[in-house]
Coordinates of C-alpha atoms in Angstrom, one line a residue:
Chain A
M18 CA -91.6 -26.0 59.8
A19 CA -93.0 -27.6 56.5
A20 CA -90.7 -29.2 53.9
T21 CA -90.7 -26.6 50.6
T22 CA -92.0 -28.1 47.8
V23 CA -88.7 -27.7 45.4
S24 CA -88.8 -27.9 41.3
T25 CA -85.8 -27.9 39.0
K26 CA -86.4 -25.5 35.9
E27 CA -83.9 -24.7 33.3
I28 CA -84.0 -21.3 31.0
K29 CA -82.3 -20.5 27.9
L30 CA -80.6 -17.5 27.7
L31 CA -77.3 -16.1 25.9
D32 CA -76.4 -19.5 24.5
T33 CA -76.6 -21.5 27.2
T34 CA -79.1 -23.1 29.3
V35 CA -79.4 -21.9 33.0
E36 CA -80.6 -24.7 35.6
Y37 CA -82.0 -23.6 38.6
Y38 CA -83.9 -24.5 41.9
V39 CA -87.1 -22.5 42.8
G40 CA -89.1 -23.5 46.1
G41 CA -91.7 -21.2 48.7
T42 CA -94.5 -19.2 47.2
G43 CA -93.7 -15.7 49.4
S44 CA -94.7 -12.5 47.3
T45 CA -91.0 -11.6 47.1
S46 CA -88.8 -13.5 45.6
L47 CA -84.9 -14.3 46.5
V48 CA -81.8 -15.1 44.1
F49 CA -79.2 -16.8 46.0
L50 CA -75.8 -17.1 44.3
H51 CA -73.1 -20.3 44.6
G52 CA -69.7 -20.4 45.4
A53 CA -66.7 -20.7 43.7
G54 CA -67.1 -25.0 44.5
G55 CA -70.3 -24.5 42.5
N56 CA -74.3 -25.1 43.1
S57 CA -74.6 -27.4 46.1
G58 CA -78.3 -28.1 46.0
W59 CA -81.2 -26.8 48.1
Q60 CA -79.9 -26.6 51.6
S61 CA -81.6 -26.4 54.8
Y62 CA -81.0 -22.5 54.8
H63 CA -82.8 -22.7 51.5
D64 CA -86.0 -24.2 52.9
Q65 CA -86.0 -22.0 55.8
L66 CA -85.9 -18.8 54.0
A67 CA -88.4 -20.3 50.9
Q68 CA -90.9 -20.2 54.2
L69 CA -91.1 -15.9 53.9
Y70 CA -89.7 -15.8 49.9
T71 CA -90.3 -17.7 46.4
V72 CA -86.2 -18.5 46.3
Y73 CA -84.4 -19.3 43.5
V74 CA -80.4 -20.8 43.3
P75 CA -79.5 -20.8 39.9
S76 CA -76.3 -22.6 38.5
Q77 CA -73.9 -19.8 37.5
A78 CA -73.3 -20.1 33.9
G79 CA -70.5 -22.9 33.4
F80 CA -71.0 -24.2 36.7
N81 CA -72.4 -27.9 37.8
G82 CA -71.8 -29.4 34.0
T83 CA -73.8 -26.2 32.0
E84 CA -72.1 -25.1 29.1
R85 CA -69.7 -21.4 29.6
P86 CA -71.2 -18.9 27.4
D87 CA -67.9 -18.0 25.0
W88 CA -67.8 -14.7 26.3
V89 CA -68.1 -14.9 29.9
Y90 CA -64.3 -14.6 31.3
T91 CA -64.6 -12.1 34.4
I92 CA -66.7 -11.9 37.0
T93 CA -68.6 -8.9 35.2
D94 CA -69.1 -10.7 32.6
M95 CA -71.1 -13.1 35.3
A96 CA -72.5 -10.2 36.6
H97 CA -74.1 -8.9 33.3
F98 CA -75.0 -12.6 32.2
N99 CA -77.3 -12.4 36.0
L100 CA -78.8 -8.8 35.4
Q101 CA -80.5 -10.7 31.6
L102 CA -81.7 -13.8 33.7
I103 CA -83.0 -11.9 36.4
S104 CA -84.8 -9.8 33.5
A105 CA -85.4 -13.1 31.4
L106 CA -87.2 -14.3 34.8
N107 CA -89.1 -11.4 34.9
L108 CA -88.2 -10.4 39.2
Q109 CA -88.9 -7.1 40.4
N110 CA -87.8 -6.3 43.9
Y111 CA -86.3 -9.2 44.5
I112 CA -83.8 -10.2 47.5
L113 CA -80.1 -10.6 45.9
M114 CA -78.1 -13.1 48.4
G115 CA -74.5 -14.6 47.0
S116 CA -72.1 -16.2 49.1
S117 CA -68.2 -15.8 48.5
M118 CA -67.8 -16.0 44.6
G119 CA -71.4 -15.4 44.7
G120 CA -71.7 -13.1 46.7
W121 CA -68.9 -10.9 44.4
I122 CA -71.1 -11.3 41.2
A123 CA -74.2 -10.0 43.4
S124 CA -72.4 -7.0 44.8
E125 CA -71.1 -6.4 40.8
M126 CA -75.1 -6.6 39.8
A127 CA -76.2 -4.0 42.6
S128 CA -73.2 -2.2 41.5
M129 CA -74.2 -2.0 37.7
D130 CA -78.3 -1.2 38.9
D131 CA -79.9 -1.8 42.0
S132 CA -83.4 -0.4 40.9
K133 CA -84.9 -3.8 41.1
I134 CA -83.1 -5.2 44.0
K135 CA -85.4 -4.6 47.5
S136 CA -82.2 -6.0 49.4
L137 CA -79.0 -7.0 49.0
I138 CA -77.0 -9.7 51.3
L139 CA -73.5 -10.4 51.2
I140 CA -71.6 -13.7 53.0
D141 CA -68.0 -14.3 53.3
A142 CA -68.4 -12.1 49.9
A143 CA -64.8 -11.8 47.3
G144 CA -64.3 -9.4 45.4
I145 CA -62.2 -6.5 47.4
R146 CA -58.4 -7.0 47.9
P147 CA -57.8 -7.3 51.7
E148 CA -55.3 -4.7 52.6
T149 CA -53.0 -6.1 55.2
G150 CA -54.2 -9.8 55.3
E151 CA -54.1 -12.4 52.1
I152 CA -57.1 -14.3 50.3
A153 CA -56.2 -18.1 51.2
E154 CA -54.8 -20.1 48.1
I155 CA -58.2 -22.2 47.0
F156 CA -56.7 -23.2 43.3
M157 CA -53.6 -24.7 44.2
C158 CA -53.7 -26.7 47.3
S159 CA -55.2 -30.3 47.5
A160 CA -59.2 -31.3 48.0
Q161 CA -58.1 -31.5 52.1
T162 CA -56.5 -28.9 52.5
R163 CA -59.8 -26.9 50.5
L164 CA -62.1 -28.2 53.4
K165 CA -59.6 -27.9 56.3
Q166 CA -60.1 -24.0 55.5
R167 CA -63.5 -23.7 54.7
F168 CA -65.0 -24.7 58.4
Y169 CA -63.7 -23.1 61.2
D170 CA -64.5 -26.2 64.0
P171 CA -66.2 -29.3 61.8
E172 CA -67.6 -30.4 64.8
Q173 CA -70.3 -27.6 64.1
V174 CA -71.2 -28.8 61.0
E175 CA -74.7 -30.9 60.0
N176 CA -72.7 -34.0 58.1
Y177 CA -69.8 -33.2 57.8
Q178 CA -68.7 -36.5 56.9
N179 CA -71.0 -35.8 53.8
Y180 CA -67.9 -33.2 52.5
K181 CA -65.2 -35.8 53.1
R182 CA -66.8 -38.8 51.2
D183 CA -65.7 -40.2 47.9
L184 CA -67.2 -38.7 45.0
T185 CA -69.1 -40.6 42.2
P186 CA -66.9 -40.6 38.3
E187 CA -69.8 -38.2 38.0
E188 CA -69.6 -36.0 40.7
I189 CA -65.8 -35.8 39.9
F190 CA -66.7 -34.0 37.0
T191 CA -68.7 -31.8 37.9
E192 CA -66.2 -30.9 40.7
H193 CA -63.8 -30.1 38.2
S194 CA -65.5 -28.4 36.0
N195 CA -66.7 -25.8 38.8
R196 CA -63.0 -25.7 39.7
E197 CA -62.0 -25.1 36.1
M198 CA -64.7 -23.0 35.7
A199 CA -64.2 -21.1 39.0
S200 CA -60.3 -20.6 37.8
R201 CA -61.4 -19.0 34.9
L202 CA -63.2 -16.1 36.8
C203 CA -61.2 -16.0 39.5
W204 CA -57.5 -16.7 38.6
K205 CA -55.9 -13.1 38.3
P206 CA -56.6 -10.8 40.1
Y207 CA -57.1 -13.4 42.5
L208 CA -60.4 -13.4 43.8
H209 CA -61.4 -9.7 43.4
N210 CA -61.3 -6.9 41.3
W211 CA -59.4 -3.5 41.3
S212 CA -62.5 -1.5 40.9
L213 CA -65.2 -2.7 43.0
P214 CA -64.8 -1.1 46.2
F215 CA -65.6 1.9 43.7
Y216 CA -68.2 0.6 41.8
L217 CA -70.1 0.1 45.3
K218 CA -70.0 3.4 46.1
K219 CA -73.2 3.2 43.7
I220 CA -75.2 1.0 45.7
S221 CA -78.0 2.5 47.8
I222 CA -80.8 0.1 48.6
P223 CA -80.1 -1.8 52.2
T224 CA -77.3 -4.0 52.4
L225 CA -76.3 -6.6 55.1
I226 CA -73.2 -8.3 55.4
I227 CA -72.4 -11.5 57.3
W228 CA -69.3 -12.8 57.8
G229 CA -67.3 -15.5 59.7
D230 CA -65.2 -13.8 62.5
N231 CA -62.3 -17.1 61.9
D232 CA -63.1 -16.8 58.0
A233 CA -59.7 -18.6 56.8
I234 CA -60.0 -17.5 53.0
I235 CA -61.8 -14.4 52.6
P236 CA -60.3 -12.7 56.1
V237 CA -63.1 -10.8 58.1
E238 CA -61.4 -7.3 57.4
C239 CA -63.1 -7.6 53.7
G240 CA -66.3 -7.4 55.4
T241 CA -64.9 -4.4 56.8
L242 CA -64.0 -3.0 54.1
F243 CA -67.1 -4.2 52.0
Q244 CA -68.7 -1.9 54.7
K245 CA -66.8 1.2 54.2
S246 CA -67.7 0.8 50.5
I247 CA -71.6 0.8 50.4
A248 CA -73.2 3.8 52.4
G249 CA -76.0 2.4 55.3
S250 CA -74.8 -1.0 54.8
K251 CA -74.7 -3.3 58.2
L252 CA -71.7 -5.7 58.9
E253 CA -73.1 -8.6 60.9
I254 CA -69.8 -10.9 62.3
I255 CA -70.8 -14.3 63.7
K256 CA -68.4 -15.3 65.8
N257 CA -67.0 -19.1 66.4
C258 CA -67.3 -19.4 62.5
G259 CA -65.4 -20.0 59.1
H260 CA -66.3 -19.3 55.4
S261 CA -70.0 -20.6 55.5
P262 CA -72.2 -19.1 58.2
A263 CA -75.0 -20.4 56.5
I264 CA -73.6 -24.1 57.2
E265 CA -71.6 -23.6 60.4
K266 CA -73.8 -21.3 62.2
P267 CA -77.3 -21.9 60.6
V268 CA -79.6 -20.6 63.8
E269 CA -77.4 -17.3 64.0
F270 CA -77.1 -16.8 60.1
M271 CA -81.1 -16.8 60.0
T272 CA -81.4 -14.4 62.8
A273 CA -79.1 -12.3 61.3
V274 CA -81.0 -12.7 57.9
N275 CA -84.4 -12.5 59.5
N276 CA -83.8 -9.4 61.5
F277 CA -82.5 -7.4 58.6
L278 CA -85.0 -8.5 56.1
A279 CA -87.6 -7.5 59.1
N280 CA -86.5 -4.0 59.2
S281 CA -85.3 -3.1 55.4
Chain B
M30 CA -32.6 -42.1 7.5
T31 CA -32.6 -42.2 11.3
E32 CA -30.9 -38.6 13.0
V33 CA -29.7 -38.9 16.4
F34 CA -30.1 -36.4 19.3
W35 CA -28.2 -35.2 22.8
F36 CA -30.6 -33.9 25.3
S37 CA -29.8 -33.0 28.4
E38 CA -32.1 -31.6 31.2
Q39 CA -29.4 -30.0 32.9
P40 CA -30.0 -31.1 36.6
Y41 CA -29.4 -29.8 39.6
G42 CA -27.6 -33.3 41.1
H43 CA -27.3 -32.1 44.6
V44 CA -30.6 -32.7 45.8
T45 CA -31.6 -36.0 47.2
D46 CA -34.6 -37.2 48.1
D47 CA -34.5 -36.8 51.6
D48 CA -33.9 -32.9 50.9
I49 CA -37.6 -33.1 49.2
D50 CA -39.3 -35.9 51.4
G51 CA -40.9 -33.3 54.0
Y52 CA -42.6 -30.6 51.1
E53 CA -46.3 -31.3 49.8
S54 CA -44.9 -31.8 46.1
G55 CA -41.4 -31.9 44.7
R56 CA -41.4 -28.8 42.5
M57 CA -43.4 -25.3 43.6
H58 CA -43.2 -26.4 47.5
F59 CA -39.6 -27.0 47.0
P60 CA -37.6 -23.8 48.5
N61 CA -35.1 -22.4 46.4
T62 CA -33.0 -22.4 49.1
M63 CA -31.7 -25.5 48.8
F64 CA -30.1 -23.9 44.9
D65 CA -26.6 -23.3 45.0
P66 CA -25.4 -20.4 42.6
I67 CA -22.0 -21.6 42.7
K68 CA -22.4 -25.0 42.3
A69 CA -24.9 -24.3 39.7
H70 CA -22.3 -22.5 38.1
Q71 CA -19.9 -25.5 37.9
L72 CA -22.8 -27.6 36.5
Y73 CA -23.2 -25.5 33.9
S74 CA -20.2 -25.2 33.0
N75 CA -19.9 -29.2 32.0
Y76 CA -23.1 -29.4 30.6
H77 CA -21.4 -26.8 27.9
D78 CA -18.4 -29.4 27.7
Q79 CA -20.9 -32.5 26.9
Y80 CA -22.7 -30.2 24.3
V81 CA -18.9 -29.3 22.4
M82 CA -18.4 -33.3 22.6
A83 CA -21.6 -34.2 21.3
D84 CA -21.4 -31.8 18.6
Q85 CA -17.4 -33.0 18.3
V86 CA -17.7 -37.0 17.9
G87 CA -20.8 -37.1 15.6
F88 CA -24.7 -36.2 17.3
D89 CA -26.9 -35.3 14.5
G90 CA -28.5 -32.5 17.0
I91 CA -28.5 -31.7 20.6
M92 CA -32.1 -31.4 21.7
T93 CA -32.9 -28.4 24.7
N94 CA -35.6 -27.6 26.4
E95 CA -36.9 -25.3 29.1
H96 CA -38.5 -26.0 32.7
H97 CA -39.6 -24.0 36.0
S98 CA -39.4 -24.4 39.4
S99 CA -37.8 -27.5 38.6
Y100 CA -34.6 -28.7 40.4
W101 CA -33.9 -31.8 38.1
C102 CA -33.5 -28.9 34.8
M103 CA -31.8 -26.0 35.7
K104 CA -33.1 -24.0 32.1
P105 CA -35.9 -21.4 32.8
S106 CA -34.9 -20.3 29.3
V107 CA -34.6 -22.7 26.5
N108 CA -33.7 -19.8 24.2
I109 CA -30.9 -18.9 26.4
D110 CA -29.2 -22.5 26.3
A111 CA -30.0 -22.6 22.7
A112 CA -28.0 -19.5 22.2
C113 CA -25.1 -21.7 24.3
I114 CA -25.7 -24.5 22.5
A115 CA -24.4 -22.0 19.1
K116 CA -21.5 -20.7 19.9
V117 CA -19.8 -23.7 21.7
T118 CA -21.1 -26.2 18.6
K119 CA -20.4 -25.7 15.1
N120 CA -22.3 -28.7 13.1
V121 CA -25.2 -29.8 15.5
K122 CA -29.0 -28.9 14.7
I123 CA -30.1 -27.2 17.8
A124 CA -33.7 -28.6 18.4
M125 CA -35.7 -26.6 21.4
L126 CA -38.4 -28.7 22.6
G127 CA -39.3 -26.1 23.3
N128 CA -40.5 -22.8 24.6
V129 CA -43.9 -22.6 26.7
I130 CA -45.4 -19.9 24.1
A131 CA -48.6 -20.0 26.1
I132 CA -46.7 -18.0 28.8
Q133 CA -44.4 -15.7 26.8
D134 CA -44.6 -12.7 24.5
P135 CA -44.4 -14.5 20.6
V136 CA -43.8 -11.3 19.2
K137 CA -40.3 -11.4 21.2
M138 CA -40.2 -15.3 21.0
A139 CA -39.8 -14.4 17.4
E140 CA -37.4 -12.1 17.7
E141 CA -35.4 -14.0 19.9
I142 CA -35.5 -17.5 17.6
A143 CA -35.2 -15.4 14.7
M144 CA -31.7 -14.3 16.2
L145 CA -30.9 -17.8 17.7
D146 CA -30.9 -18.9 14.1
C147 CA -28.8 -16.1 12.6
I148 CA -26.2 -16.4 15.2
S149 CA -26.2 -20.1 14.5
G150 CA -26.3 -20.5 10.6
G151 CA -30.0 -21.6 10.6
R152 CA -29.3 -24.9 12.3
I153 CA -32.6 -24.1 14.8
I154 CA -35.5 -26.4 15.3
S155 CA -38.5 -24.3 17.1
G156 CA -40.2 -26.6 19.4
F157 CA -43.5 -25.3 20.9
V158 CA -44.9 -27.1 23.8
R159 CA -47.7 -26.4 26.1
G160 CA -45.1 -27.2 29.0
T161 CA -46.2 -28.9 32.2
A162 CA -49.0 -27.3 33.8
V163 CA -46.2 -25.9 36.6
E164 CA -44.8 -23.9 33.8
T165 CA -48.1 -21.9 33.6
L166 CA -48.9 -21.7 37.2
H167 CA -45.3 -20.5 38.0
S168 CA -46.4 -17.6 35.3
G169 CA -49.4 -16.6 37.1
I170 CA -51.3 -17.3 34.2
S171 CA -55.1 -19.6 34.3
P172 CA -54.6 -22.6 33.6
T173 CA -57.4 -22.7 31.8
E174 CA -56.0 -20.3 29.4
N175 CA -53.2 -22.2 28.2
R176 CA -54.4 -24.2 25.3
A177 CA -56.1 -21.3 23.9
R178 CA -53.0 -18.8 24.7
F179 CA -50.9 -21.4 23.0
E180 CA -52.9 -21.6 19.6
E181 CA -52.7 -17.9 19.2
A182 CA -48.7 -17.1 20.3
H183 CA -48.3 -20.6 17.3
D184 CA -50.5 -18.3 14.8
L185 CA -48.1 -14.8 15.4
I186 CA -45.2 -16.5 15.6
I187 CA -46.0 -18.3 12.6
K188 CA -47.1 -15.2 11.0
C189 CA -43.7 -12.8 12.3
W190 CA -41.6 -15.4 10.3
T191 CA -44.0 -15.6 6.9
T192 CA -45.6 -12.4 6.8
P193 CA -43.4 -9.1 6.1
G194 CA -44.2 -6.3 8.2
P195 CA -45.4 -4.1 9.9
F196 CA -48.9 -5.9 10.3
R197 CA -51.8 -5.9 12.6
W198 CA -53.1 -8.5 15.0
E199 CA -56.1 -8.3 17.0
G200 CA -55.3 -11.1 19.4
R201 CA -57.6 -12.4 22.1
Y202 CA -54.3 -12.3 24.7
W203 CA -51.5 -10.3 22.2
P204 CA -53.5 -7.6 20.6
H205 CA -50.8 -5.8 18.5
R206 CA -52.1 -2.7 15.9
M207 CA -47.7 -2.7 14.8
V208 CA -45.7 -5.8 14.3
N209 CA -42.4 -5.5 12.8
P210 CA -39.2 -7.2 13.8
W211 CA -36.5 -6.3 12.3
V212 CA -34.9 -9.8 13.3
V213 CA -36.1 -12.8 10.7
P214 CA -34.5 -16.5 10.5
I215 CA -32.1 -18.0 8.3
Q216 CA -34.6 -20.3 7.1
R217 CA -37.5 -19.3 4.7
D218 CA -38.7 -21.8 3.4
P219 CA -41.1 -21.3 4.9
H220 CA -39.4 -20.9 8.3
P221 CA -37.3 -23.1 10.8
Q222 CA -38.8 -26.5 11.5
V223 CA -41.4 -26.8 13.7
W224 CA -41.4 -29.6 16.3
F225 CA -44.0 -30.7 18.7
P226 CA -43.5 -33.2 21.8
G227 CA -45.9 -35.1 23.5
T228 CA -45.9 -37.4 26.2
G229 CA -50.0 -38.9 26.1
S230 CA -52.1 -36.7 24.6
P231 CA -53.6 -37.7 21.2
E232 CA -54.7 -33.9 21.3
S233 CA -51.4 -32.7 21.1
V234 CA -50.6 -35.7 18.4
I235 CA -53.7 -34.9 16.0
W236 CA -52.5 -31.1 16.6
A237 CA -48.9 -31.5 15.5
A238 CA -50.1 -34.1 12.6
E239 CA -52.7 -32.0 10.7
R240 CA -49.7 -29.0 10.7
Q241 CA -47.4 -31.7 9.3
Y242 CA -44.8 -30.8 12.4
P243 CA -42.7 -33.6 13.5
Y244 CA -44.3 -35.5 16.3
M245 CA -41.3 -36.3 19.4
N246 CA -42.7 -38.3 21.9
L247 CA -40.7 -37.8 25.0
G248 CA -40.3 -41.2 26.4
S249 CA -43.8 -43.4 26.9
L250 CA -43.9 -46.5 27.2
L251 CA -43.6 -48.7 23.6
D252 CA -47.6 -49.6 23.7
L253 CA -48.8 -46.1 24.1
T254 CA -46.3 -44.6 21.8
K255 CA -47.1 -47.0 18.7
Q256 CA -50.5 -45.9 19.6
L257 CA -50.4 -42.3 19.7
K258 CA -47.7 -42.6 16.0
D259 CA -50.9 -44.1 14.7
I260 CA -53.1 -41.4 15.5
Y261 CA -50.5 -39.2 14.0
F262 CA -50.0 -41.5 10.5
E263 CA -54.0 -41.7 10.6
T264 CA -54.5 -38.2 10.8
A265 CA -51.3 -37.5 8.9
N266 CA -53.4 -39.8 5.9
K267 CA -56.8 -37.8 6.7
V268 CA -55.0 -34.1 5.6
G269 CA -53.7 -35.7 2.7
Y270 CA -49.7 -36.1 3.2
Q271 CA -47.6 -39.3 4.1
P272 CA -46.3 -39.1 7.0
G273 CA -42.6 -41.1 7.2
P274 CA -39.9 -41.7 10.2
E275 CA -39.1 -37.7 9.6
H276 CA -42.2 -37.3 11.3
F277 CA -41.6 -39.1 14.6
G278 CA -39.1 -39.1 17.0
Y279 CA -38.5 -41.3 20.3
L280 CA -37.2 -39.6 23.4
M281 CA -35.4 -42.4 25.9
K282 CA -32.8 -42.8 28.3
V283 CA -29.3 -43.9 26.8
F284 CA -25.9 -44.6 28.7
C285 CA -22.8 -46.2 27.5
A286 CA -19.9 -47.3 29.8
D287 CA -17.0 -49.8 28.9
T288 CA -18.8 -52.5 30.9
E289 CA -21.6 -53.7 31.4
E290 CA -21.7 -53.4 35.6
R291 CA -20.5 -49.9 35.5
A292 CA -23.2 -48.9 32.8
Q293 CA -25.9 -50.6 35.1
E294 CA -24.4 -48.6 38.0
I295 CA -24.4 -45.3 36.4
G296 CA -27.7 -46.0 34.9
R297 CA -30.0 -46.5 38.1
K298 CA -29.2 -42.7 38.7
Y299 CA -31.9 -42.5 36.3
L300 CA -34.5 -42.9 38.8
W301 CA -33.1 -40.1 40.5
T302 CA -36.6 -38.4 40.0
E303 CA -38.9 -41.3 40.1
K304 CA -40.6 -40.6 43.8
H305 CA -40.7 -36.5 43.3
R306 CA -41.1 -35.2 39.9
N307 CA -45.0 -35.5 39.9
R308 CA -45.6 -35.9 43.6
G309 CA -48.1 -33.4 44.6
P310 CA -51.6 -32.8 44.8
A311 CA -53.3 -33.2 41.0
E312 CA -54.0 -29.0 40.9
F313 CA -50.0 -28.9 40.4
N314 CA -49.7 -31.5 37.7
D315 CA -53.7 -31.5 35.7
P316 CA -55.5 -28.8 37.6
P317 CA -58.5 -28.3 36.5
G318 CA -59.1 -26.6 33.2
Y319 CA -55.4 -27.3 32.1
Q320 CA -57.5 -29.7 29.7
S321 CA -60.6 -29.7 27.7
R322 CA -64.0 -30.9 29.4
E323 CA -63.5 -33.4 26.8
A324 CA -60.1 -34.1 27.3
L325 CA -60.9 -35.0 30.9
K326 CA -64.3 -37.4 29.8
I327 CA -62.1 -38.9 27.5
K328 CA -59.4 -39.3 30.5
M329 CA -62.0 -40.7 32.8
S330 CA -63.5 -43.1 30.3
R331 CA -60.6 -45.0 29.5
P332 CA -58.0 -47.0 32.1
V333 CA -54.7 -45.7 33.1
I334 CA -52.4 -46.3 30.3
G335 CA -50.1 -43.7 31.9
T336 CA -48.1 -40.9 30.3
G337 CA -44.9 -42.0 30.2
T338 CA -44.5 -44.1 33.5
M339 CA -47.3 -41.9 35.3
G340 CA -49.6 -43.6 36.7
K341 CA -47.6 -47.2 37.6
S342 CA -44.4 -47.4 39.1
M343 CA -41.6 -49.1 37.8
T344 CA -38.4 -50.7 39.0
Y345 CA -35.1 -50.3 37.5
E346 CA -35.2 -54.2 35.8
E347 CA -38.8 -53.4 34.0
L348 CA -37.8 -50.0 33.0
Q349 CA -35.2 -51.6 31.3
N350 CA -36.8 -54.3 30.2
A351 CA -39.8 -52.0 28.5
Y352 CA -36.9 -50.4 26.4
N353 CA -37.7 -46.9 28.8
I354 CA -34.2 -47.4 30.5
V355 CA -31.6 -48.0 27.8
V356 CA -28.2 -49.2 29.2
G357 CA -24.6 -50.8 28.5
T358 CA -21.8 -51.1 26.7
P359 CA -22.2 -50.0 23.2
E360 CA -22.9 -53.5 21.6
T361 CA -26.0 -53.8 24.0
V362 CA -26.9 -50.8 23.2
I363 CA -27.0 -50.8 19.7
E364 CA -29.0 -54.2 19.8
K365 CA -31.7 -52.5 21.9
L366 CA -32.0 -49.3 19.8
R367 CA -32.8 -51.5 16.9
H368 CA -35.6 -53.5 18.5
I369 CA -37.0 -49.8 19.3
K370 CA -36.2 -49.2 15.2
R371 CA -37.9 -52.1 14.1
E372 CA -40.7 -51.3 17.0
L373 CA -41.4 -47.4 16.0
D374 CA -39.2 -46.5 13.4
P375 CA -38.5 -43.5 14.5
G376 CA -37.0 -41.0 12.5
Y377 CA -34.7 -39.0 15.4
V378 CA -33.6 -40.8 18.2
L379 CA -33.6 -38.4 21.0
I380 CA -30.9 -39.5 23.5
Y381 CA -31.9 -38.2 27.3
G382 CA -28.1 -39.0 28.0
N383 CA -27.8 -37.7 31.7
E384 CA -29.3 -37.5 35.1
G385 CA -29.1 -36.3 39.1
N386 CA -25.6 -36.7 39.8
M387 CA -24.0 -38.8 37.1
A388 CA -20.0 -37.9 37.0
H389 CA -19.4 -35.1 35.0
E390 CA -16.4 -38.0 33.4
D391 CA -19.0 -40.4 32.8
V392 CA -21.2 -38.6 30.9
M393 CA -18.6 -37.6 28.5
R394 CA -17.2 -41.1 28.0
S395 CA -21.0 -41.9 27.4
I396 CA -20.9 -38.8 25.0
E397 CA -18.1 -40.6 23.1
L398 CA -18.6 -44.1 23.2
I399 CA -22.3 -43.3 21.5
G400 CA -20.7 -41.0 19.1
T401 CA -18.1 -43.3 18.1
K402 CA -19.5 -46.4 18.1
V403 CA -23.4 -46.2 18.7
I404 CA -24.5 -43.8 16.4
P405 CA -22.4 -45.0 12.9
A406 CA -24.2 -48.2 13.5
V407 CA -28.0 -46.9 14.1
K408 CA -27.2 -45.1 11.3
N409 CA -27.1 -48.8 8.8
F410 CA -30.1 -50.1 10.8

């Protein structure tokens, strides 16, 4: 498989500058929304997706050192922001994919307006309050605890050492800013929106929900709740996997995504 | 001018290092099953007796404060403690340092402080604080909102005290269409004095200086405190007023006994919380967003100069040599305070007078010695 040529671009929008990676030449666009940890750059699963699609990976407003627009306080605000970003990028009939907090944003965007979205993929998404379990604490805990929560089995993670290395001062600042922005958006109610299950009933596009069966941050129960709220959606549970299936179980993840997109 | 204030954190002194060692942090993780309300009843009673003594022996004021989820401070409400002080004392000023207004309802704060001013006959000094991050975390509020909430709460409280009601307040965090608190403060020129404390943040010093609010440094080392005082004075000059000792106070740990040996032995208890007070993940002490990104950049670009003594661990002897802990007979203490007066010239000497499980009788004797021997000397520096 040939590596994709990736560009880093910027677009000015609503009092801030959005930075994004774009790669691939497919006629269909795919937009990937990152989670609360910020934009970790062009990943190998982006590269695989870029074999078929033109993949956009924007840094969410306020993340990765970008300026937070004054009016963005909630994930709902962020969803409005992203819909305007999609318009500014002039994307039509695109695939919307979001992981964790990014899945929450994607689901609110699709609830607001799914007329330009071809299909929706939510990966271990935040946004719905579990009925029996709890969403794990990710803010009031140490970096070691956060890392431990993320993966089911570190041995399944390529370059796991990279997640444990000491950060440069620039990376520390970016990481701190990302967590500041995530705190601002997700502190209360904690990583969910009481109304989201009701918003979701408006979604009428093909939707795939992917979840690690051992997600220690957002319990798999939330995947079932998403499926119940989105008519016709499909839930794919990946075995022996934590909160980040695209990293921990890349083959199973890509198979689930490709099968879904081929049939939708 | 120099005014001397008594201060006690009202520690729950029954806790030992062994009790806390196994927990991830000394505050949020340390379980409240370790708290015995019956023991606390006795401690509160002792602390109130100490207030009575401080009032009788000539302290100018009593300072009090508030913390949450902290074994070393049994005061989750500074206003309740101020009410106790108002009723058990006759003369002292009551400096509340202060209300954590970012996490409270500001209109209720304005009402309660006004009520305290009426009860105490106009003896209230109303400090406003951002609190440690734990105060905000404990209240369930995002640390990213603390500063903006603090500023709005401050403005609304001052408006409650200075603008006849009813009025309307279209704030971001506390929108009110009708504000009309019945109880207003006795002190109306223009309102009870506001103090603002800090440890190491220049932003806080500038905020206070711009409003002519006296700045109380809570026990930072002398060199850092001098830098912060200079920032206050520079800001005051820019704003256009002449700052003096009346704009600056300094908190230090001071304990007096009849002999040096006794004072040295008891004073060692000031190290009671050293191991655990700020222990725990940074996410508790300084979580992302509690400081602005600008402040974070400044912090990352400068060497660690510490807040208080955070950042470096110091021995009992080193802390005494640095004048952070001042213990001894009245004669020794007077000489050390003379040095601090020369170095910093604080208008307010705030005496952190007990800690941990210091015996009540020892603390009462210390208050008596400070009141009868040290304070008269300090007044003549």
